[in-house]
Amino acid sequence: MSLFTKRGSKGTGLQRKRTEKQSTICLLQMNVDPAGDEAIEKVSGNKRTHQDSDSKPAVTKKRKKPTECFLSQPEEKQESTVKTKRRKKKKISDILEKSAPKPGVPEDLQNLLSRHFGENRSVIEIEELKLSDSCFLPANDLTHSFSSYLKEICPKWAKLRKNHKEKKSVVMLVICSSALRSLELIKSMTAFKGDCRVLKLFAKHIKIKEQMNMLEKGVFHIGVGTPGRVKALVEQDALCLNSTKYMILDWNWRDQKLRRMMDIPEIKKETIDLLEMNIIKLCREGSVKLGLF
């Protein structure tokens, strides 16, 4: 039995070898690759993964908004030329540079007051605010220094200075556009003022209470300052204009922007308000004279 079993086992091994050879021959005849099963499994696995990924919600990509393109038209060129013209507008300083300087005359102030009051006042009120030629001193013809101009319009200044002994008042009031200009005028009148006392009437670095105390305690002959501070002192009864004889407006001087004091809206308004408070009335009565330097 043992011999038979051994032969039987050998026979089965030969049969297995034959079947394997036959299977390889069949595969060669069919041109099938033995690694094809693995490739097929990989493809099926990939399909599954693709199906799984397809089952997930698709990510929507943001589309860029289409930009509009415009063709250049002649109308747009016209608009661009208008814009350049607006940028190149002429300034007040450019206009004043070309114009020759003209000295101020009483008619300039009279026309300025009539234009200012003509819109909101009645005919009777406008007549009360008018200034005649007799209210004005000789105007500066742009040949005088400040001292020489004051000597011309005030030949009896020494007598007026000696007789003045009232507090809270000045004999001469000089109105200009800024504190720096006030200091320049004070320095330029040294030949005229002599020993008389000059009070600075502007707001820069000086409190109004200090000026009120100085006017109460001392006697001053000339006051030089801006219309806003002078107006504030008059409103608070710290400065009385009844003893004032001369009021000089720094009319012809121009700043770095070539503006006169009446070309600046704030200074113009404050000066006209100051004139309306009491100066115009005193000028019409003959006690105050106006000068345009």
CSV table of C-alpha atoms in Angstrom, one decimal:
chain,number,residue,atom,x,y,z
A,1,MET,CA,0.0,0.0,0.0
A,2,SER,CA,2.8,2.3,0.8
A,3,LEU,CA,4.3,1.9,-2.7
A,4,PHE,CA,1.0,2.6,-4.3
A,5,THR,CA,0.4,5.7,-2.3
A,6,LYS,CA,3.8,7.0,-3.2
A,7,ARG,CA,3.1,6.5,-6.9
A,8,GLY,CA,-0.3,8.1,-6.5
A,9,SER,CA,1.2,11.2,-5.0
A,10,LYS,CA,3.7,11.5,-7.7
A,11,GLY,CA,0.9,11.2,-10.3
A,12,THR,CA,-1.0,14.0,-8.7
A,13,GLY,CA,2.1,16.3,-8.7
A,14,LEU,CA,2.6,15.7,-12.4
A,15,GLN,CA,-1.1,16.4,-13.0
A,16,ARG,CA,-0.7,19.8,-11.2
A,17,LYS,CA,2.3,20.7,-13.3
A,18,ARG,CA,0.5,19.9,-16.5
A,19,THR,CA,-2.5,21.9,-15.5
A,20,GLU,CA,-0.3,25.0,-14.7
A,21,LYS,CA,1.5,24.6,-18.1
A,22,GLN,CA,-1.8,24.4,-19.9
A,23,SER,CA,-3.1,27.5,-18.0
A,24,THR,CA,0.1,29.5,-19.0
A,25,ILE,CA,-0.3,28.4,-22.6
A,26,CYS,CA,-3.9,29.6,-22.6
A,27,LEU,CA,-3.0,32.9,-21.2
A,28,LEU,CA,-0.3,33.4,-23.8
A,29,GLN,CA,-2.7,32.5,-26.5
A,30,MET,CA,-5.2,35.0,-25.2
A,31,ASN,CA,-2.5,37.7,-24.7
A,32,VAL,CA,-3.6,38.2,-21.1
A,33,ASP,CA,-1.0,39.4,-18.6
A,34,PRO,CA,-0.8,37.6,-15.3
A,35,ALA,CA,-0.7,40.9,-13.4
A,36,GLY,CA,-4.0,42.0,-15.1
A,37,ASP,CA,-6.1,40.9,-12.2
A,38,GLU,CA,-4.2,43.2,-9.9
A,39,ALA,CA,-4.5,46.1,-12.4
A,40,ILE,CA,-8.2,45.4,-12.7
A,41,GLU,CA,-8.6,45.5,-8.9
A,42,LYS,CA,-6.6,48.8,-8.8
A,43,VAL,CA,-8.9,50.3,-11.5
A,44,SER,CA,-12.0,49.2,-9.6
A,45,GLY,CA,-10.6,50.7,-6.4
A,46,ASN,CA,-9.8,53.9,-8.2
A,47,LYS,CA,-13.4,54.0,-9.5
A,48,ARG,CA,-14.7,53.5,-6.0
A,49,THR,CA,-12.5,56.4,-4.7
A,50,HIS,CA,-13.8,58.6,-7.6
A,51,GLN,CA,-17.3,57.6,-6.7
A,52,ASP,CA,-16.7,58.5,-3.1
A,53,SER,CA,-15.2,61.8,-4.0
A,54,ASP,CA,-18.1,62.5,-6.4
A,55,SER,CA,-20.5,61.8,-3.5
A,56,LYS,CA,-19.0,64.8,-1.6
A,57,PRO,CA,-20.5,68.2,-2.4
A,58,ALA,CA,-18.6,69.9,-5.3
A,59,VAL,CA,-16.6,73.0,-4.4
A,60,THR,CA,-18.0,75.9,-6.4
A,61,LYS,CA,-15.2,78.2,-7.7
A,62,LYS,CA,-15.9,81.9,-7.6
A,63,ARG,CA,-16.1,83.4,-11.0
A,64,LYS,CA,-14.5,86.8,-11.6
A,65,LYS,CA,-16.9,89.5,-12.5
A,66,PRO,CA,-16.5,90.6,-16.1
A,67,THR,CA,-14.9,94.0,-16.3
A,68,GLU,CA,-16.4,96.6,-18.6
A,69,CYS,CA,-14.2,98.2,-21.1
A,70,PHE,CA,-15.0,101.6,-22.5
A,71,LEU,CA,-13.6,103.1,-25.7
A,72,SER,CA,-12.2,106.6,-25.6
A,73,GLN,CA,-14.7,109.1,-26.9
A,74,PRO,CA,-14.3,112.7,-27.7
A,75,GLU,CA,-16.8,113.7,-25.0
A,76,GLU,CA,-14.5,112.3,-22.3
A,77,LYS,CA,-11.6,114.3,-23.7
A,78,GLN,CA,-13.7,117.4,-23.2
A,79,GLU,CA,-14.4,116.6,-19.6
A,80,SER,CA,-10.7,116.1,-19.0
A,81,THR,CA,-9.9,119.5,-20.4
A,82,VAL,CA,-12.5,121.0,-18.2
A,83,LYS,CA,-10.9,119.4,-15.1
A,84,THR,CA,-7.5,120.8,-16.0
A,85,LYS,CA,-9.0,124.2,-16.4
A,86,ARG,CA,-10.5,124.0,-12.9
A,87,ARG,CA,-7.2,123.1,-11.5
A,88,LYS,CA,-5.6,126.1,-13.1
A,89,LYS,CA,-8.0,128.6,-11.7
A,90,LYS,CA,-6.5,132.0,-11.1
A,91,LYS,CA,-5.9,132.9,-7.5
A,92,ILE,CA,-6.3,136.4,-5.9
A,93,SER,CA,-2.5,136.6,-5.6
A,94,ASP,CA,-2.1,135.9,-9.3
A,95,ILE,CA,-4.6,138.6,-10.2
A,96,LEU,CA,-3.0,141.1,-7.8
A,97,GLU,CA,0.5,140.4,-9.1
A,98,LYS,CA,-0.5,141.6,-12.6
A,99,SER,CA,-2.4,144.6,-11.4
A,100,ALA,CA,-0.4,147.7,-10.6
A,101,PRO,CA,-0.7,148.9,-7.0
A,102,LYS,CA,-3.2,151.7,-6.6
A,103,PRO,CA,-3.4,153.9,-3.4
A,104,GLY,CA,-6.6,153.7,-1.5
A,105,VAL,CA,-8.9,156.7,-1.6
A,106,PRO,CA,-12.0,157.6,0.4
A,107,GLU,CA,-14.3,156.5,-2.4
A,108,ASP,CA,-13.0,152.9,-1.9
A,109,LEU,CA,-14.2,152.8,1.7
A,110,GLN,CA,-17.5,154.5,0.9
A,111,ASN,CA,-18.2,152.0,-1.9
A,112,LEU,CA,-17.3,149.1,0.4
A,113,LEU,CA,-19.7,150.3,3.1
A,114,SER,CA,-22.5,150.9,0.6
A,115,ARG,CA,-22.1,147.4,-0.8
A,116,HIS,CA,-22.0,145.9,2.6
A,117,PHE,CA,-25.1,147.7,4.0
A,118,GLY,CA,-27.0,147.9,0.8
A,119,GLU,CA,-28.4,144.3,1.0
A,120,ASN,CA,-29.8,144.2,4.5
A,121,ARG,CA,-30.5,147.9,5.4
A,122,SER,CA,-33.2,150.3,4.6
A,123,VAL,CA,-32.6,153.5,2.6
A,124,ILE,CA,-32.8,155.7,5.8
A,125,GLU,CA,-30.2,153.4,7.6
A,126,ILE,CA,-27.9,153.5,4.6
A,127,GLU,CA,-28.0,157.3,4.5
A,128,GLU,CA,-27.1,157.4,8.3
A,129,LEU,CA,-24.1,155.2,7.6
A,130,LYS,CA,-22.7,157.2,4.7
A,131,LEU,CA,-19.4,159.1,5.2
A,132,SER,CA,-18.8,162.4,3.4
A,133,ASP,CA,-15.4,163.5,2.1
A,134,SER,CA,-15.0,165.9,5.1
A,135,CYS,CA,-14.7,162.8,7.4
A,136,PHE,CA,-11.4,161.7,5.8
A,137,LEU,CA,-7.8,162.8,6.1
A,138,PRO,CA,-5.5,163.0,3.1
A,139,ALA,CA,-4.8,159.5,1.9
A,140,ASN,CA,-1.4,158.0,1.4
A,141,ASP,CA,-0.1,158.2,-2.1
A,142,LEU,CA,2.4,155.3,-1.5
A,143,THR,CA,5.3,157.7,-1.2
A,144,HIS,CA,5.2,158.1,2.6
A,145,SER,CA,6.6,156.1,5.4
A,146,PHE,CA,4.3,155.7,8.4
A,147,SER,CA,6.0,158.4,10.4
A,148,SER,CA,6.0,160.9,7.6
A,149,TYR,CA,2.3,160.2,6.9
A,150,LEU,CA,1.4,160.7,10.5
A,151,LYS,CA,3.4,164.0,10.7
A,152,GLU,CA,1.5,165.2,7.6
A,153,ILE,CA,-2.0,164.5,8.9
A,154,CYS,CA,-1.2,165.4,12.6
A,155,PRO,CA,0.9,168.6,12.6
A,156,LYS,CA,-0.2,169.5,16.1
A,157,TRP,CA,0.5,166.1,17.6
A,158,ALA,CA,2.7,167.4,20.4
A,159,LYS,CA,-0.1,169.6,21.8
A,160,LEU,CA,-2.7,166.8,21.6
A,161,ARG,CA,-0.3,164.5,23.4
A,162,LYS,CA,0.2,166.9,26.3
A,163,ASN,CA,-3.5,167.6,26.7
A,164,HIS,CA,-4.5,164.0,26.8
A,165,LYS,CA,-4.9,162.7,30.4
A,166,GLU,CA,-7.9,160.4,30.2
A,167,LYS,CA,-7.7,156.7,31.0
A,168,LYS,CA,-9.4,154.0,29.0
A,169,SER,CA,-8.9,155.9,25.8
A,170,VAL,CA,-6.4,156.8,23.1
A,171,VAL,CA,-5.9,159.8,20.9
A,172,MET,CA,-5.0,157.8,17.8
A,173,LEU,CA,-6.2,154.3,16.9
A,174,VAL,CA,-4.4,152.4,14.2
A,175,ILE,CA,-6.1,149.3,12.7
A,176,CYS,CA,-4.2,146.7,10.8
A,177,SER,CA,-4.7,143.0,9.7
A,178,SER,CA,-2.4,141.1,12.1
A,179,ALA,CA,-0.2,141.2,15.2
A,180,LEU,CA,3.0,141.1,13.3
A,181,ARG,CA,1.9,144.0,11.2
A,182,SER,CA,1.0,145.9,14.3
A,183,LEU,CA,4.6,145.4,15.6
A,184,GLU,CA,6.0,146.6,12.3
A,185,LEU,CA,3.9,149.8,12.5
A,186,ILE,CA,4.9,150.5,16.1
A,187,LYS,CA,8.6,150.2,15.2
A,188,SER,CA,8.2,152.4,12.1
A,189,MET,CA,6.5,155.3,14.0
A,190,THR,CA,9.4,156.0,16.4
A,191,ALA,CA,10.2,159.3,14.6
A,192,PHE,CA,6.7,160.5,15.2
A,193,LYS,CA,5.6,159.2,18.6
A,194,GLY,CA,8.4,160.7,20.7
A,195,ASP,CA,7.7,160.1,24.4
A,196,CYS,CA,4.1,159.1,24.0
A,197,ARG,CA,2.9,155.7,25.2
A,198,VAL,CA,1.7,153.1,22.7
A,199,LEU,CA,-0.6,150.2,23.6
A,200,LYS,CA,-0.6,146.9,21.7
A,201,LEU,CA,-4.2,146.0,21.0
A,202,PHE,CA,-4.0,142.5,19.5
A,203,ALA,CA,-4.8,139.0,20.8
A,204,LYS,CA,-1.5,137.2,20.1
A,205,HIS,CA,0.3,136.4,23.4
A,206,ILE,CA,-1.7,139.1,25.2
A,207,LYS,CA,-4.8,138.4,27.2
A,208,ILE,CA,-7.7,140.8,27.1
A,209,LYS,CA,-7.7,141.2,30.9
A,210,GLU,CA,-4.1,142.4,30.8
A,211,GLN,CA,-5.1,145.1,28.3
A,212,MET,CA,-8.1,146.1,30.3
A,213,ASN,CA,-6.0,146.5,33.4
A,214,MET,CA,-3.4,148.6,31.5
A,215,LEU,CA,-6.2,150.9,30.1
A,216,GLU,CA,-7.7,151.4,33.6
A,217,LYS,CA,-4.4,152.2,35.4
A,218,GLY,CA,-2.4,154.1,32.8
A,219,VAL,CA,-2.8,156.8,30.1
A,220,PHE,CA,-2.0,155.8,26.5
A,221,HIS,CA,-1.8,158.1,23.5
A,222,ILE,CA,-1.7,155.6,20.6
A,223,GLY,CA,-3.4,152.2,20.2
A,224,VAL,CA,-2.2,149.8,17.5
A,225,GLY,CA,-4.0,146.5,16.9
A,226,THR,CA,-6.4,144.3,15.1
A,227,PRO,CA,-10.1,145.1,14.6
A,228,GLY,CA,-11.3,142.0,16.5
A,229,ARG,CA,-9.5,142.8,19.7
A,230,VAL,CA,-10.4,146.6,19.6
A,231,LYS,CA,-14.0,145.7,19.0
A,232,ALA,CA,-14.0,143.3,22.0
A,233,LEU,CA,-12.5,146.0,24.3
A,234,VAL,CA,-15.1,148.5,23.2
A,235,GLU,CA,-17.9,146.1,23.8
A,236,GLN,CA,-16.7,145.4,27.3
A,237,ASP,CA,-16.4,149.2,28.1
A,238,ALA,CA,-12.6,148.8,28.6
A,239,LEU,CA,-11.9,151.2,25.7
A,240,CYS,CA,-13.8,154.5,25.2
A,241,LEU,CA,-13.7,156.1,21.7
A,242,ASN,CA,-15.1,159.5,22.7
A,243,SER,CA,-11.7,161.1,23.2
A,244,THR,CA,-10.2,159.5,20.0
A,245,LYS,CA,-9.3,162.0,17.3
A,246,TYR,CA,-7.8,159.9,14.6
A,247,MET,CA,-8.4,156.4,13.2
A,248,ILE,CA,-5.9,155.2,10.7
A,249,LEU,CA,-6.6,152.1,8.5
A,250,ASP,CA,-3.6,150.2,7.2
A,251,TRP,CA,-5.3,150.1,3.8
A,252,ASN,CA,-2.6,149.7,1.2
A,253,TRP,CA,-0.3,147.2,2.8
A,254,ARG,CA,-0.3,143.6,1.4
A,255,ASP,CA,0.7,140.4,3.1
A,256,GLN,CA,2.7,137.4,1.6
A,257,LYS,CA,-0.4,136.4,-0.4
A,258,LEU,CA,-0.7,140.0,-1.7
A,259,ARG,CA,-4.0,140.6,0.2
A,260,ARG,CA,-4.9,143.9,1.7
A,261,MET,CA,-6.7,144.0,5.0
A,262,MET,CA,-10.1,144.5,3.3
A,263,ASP,CA,-9.4,141.4,1.0
A,264,ILE,CA,-9.5,139.1,4.1
A,265,PRO,CA,-13.1,138.3,4.9
A,266,GLU,CA,-12.7,138.1,8.7
A,267,ILE,CA,-10.8,141.4,8.9
A,268,LYS,CA,-13.2,143.1,6.6
A,269,LYS,CA,-16.2,142.1,8.6
A,270,GLU,CA,-14.6,143.0,12.0
A,271,THR,CA,-13.5,146.4,10.6
A,272,ILE,CA,-16.9,147.3,9.3
A,273,ASP,CA,-18.5,146.2,12.6
A,274,LEU,CA,-16.1,148.4,14.5
A,275,LEU,CA,-16.9,151.4,12.3
A,276,GLU,CA,-20.6,150.8,12.7
A,277,MET,CA,-20.4,150.6,16.5
A,278,ASN,CA,-19.5,154.3,17.1
A,279,ILE,CA,-16.8,155.5,14.7
A,280,ILE,CA,-19.2,156.4,11.8
A,281,LYS,CA,-21.3,158.4,14.2
A,282,LEU,CA,-18.3,160.3,15.6
A,283,CYS,CA,-17.0,160.9,12.1
A,284,ARG,CA,-20.3,162.4,11.0
A,285,GLU,CA,-20.2,164.6,14.1
A,286,GLY,CA,-16.7,165.8,13.2
A,287,SER,CA,-14.9,164.6,16.3
A,288,VAL,CA,-13.0,161.7,14.5
A,289,LYS,CA,-11.1,161.7,11.2
A,290,LEU,CA,-10.4,158.6,9.1
A,291,GLY,CA,-7.1,158.1,7.3
A,292,LEU,CA,-6.1,155.4,4.7
A,293,PHE,CA,-2.4,154.6,5.0
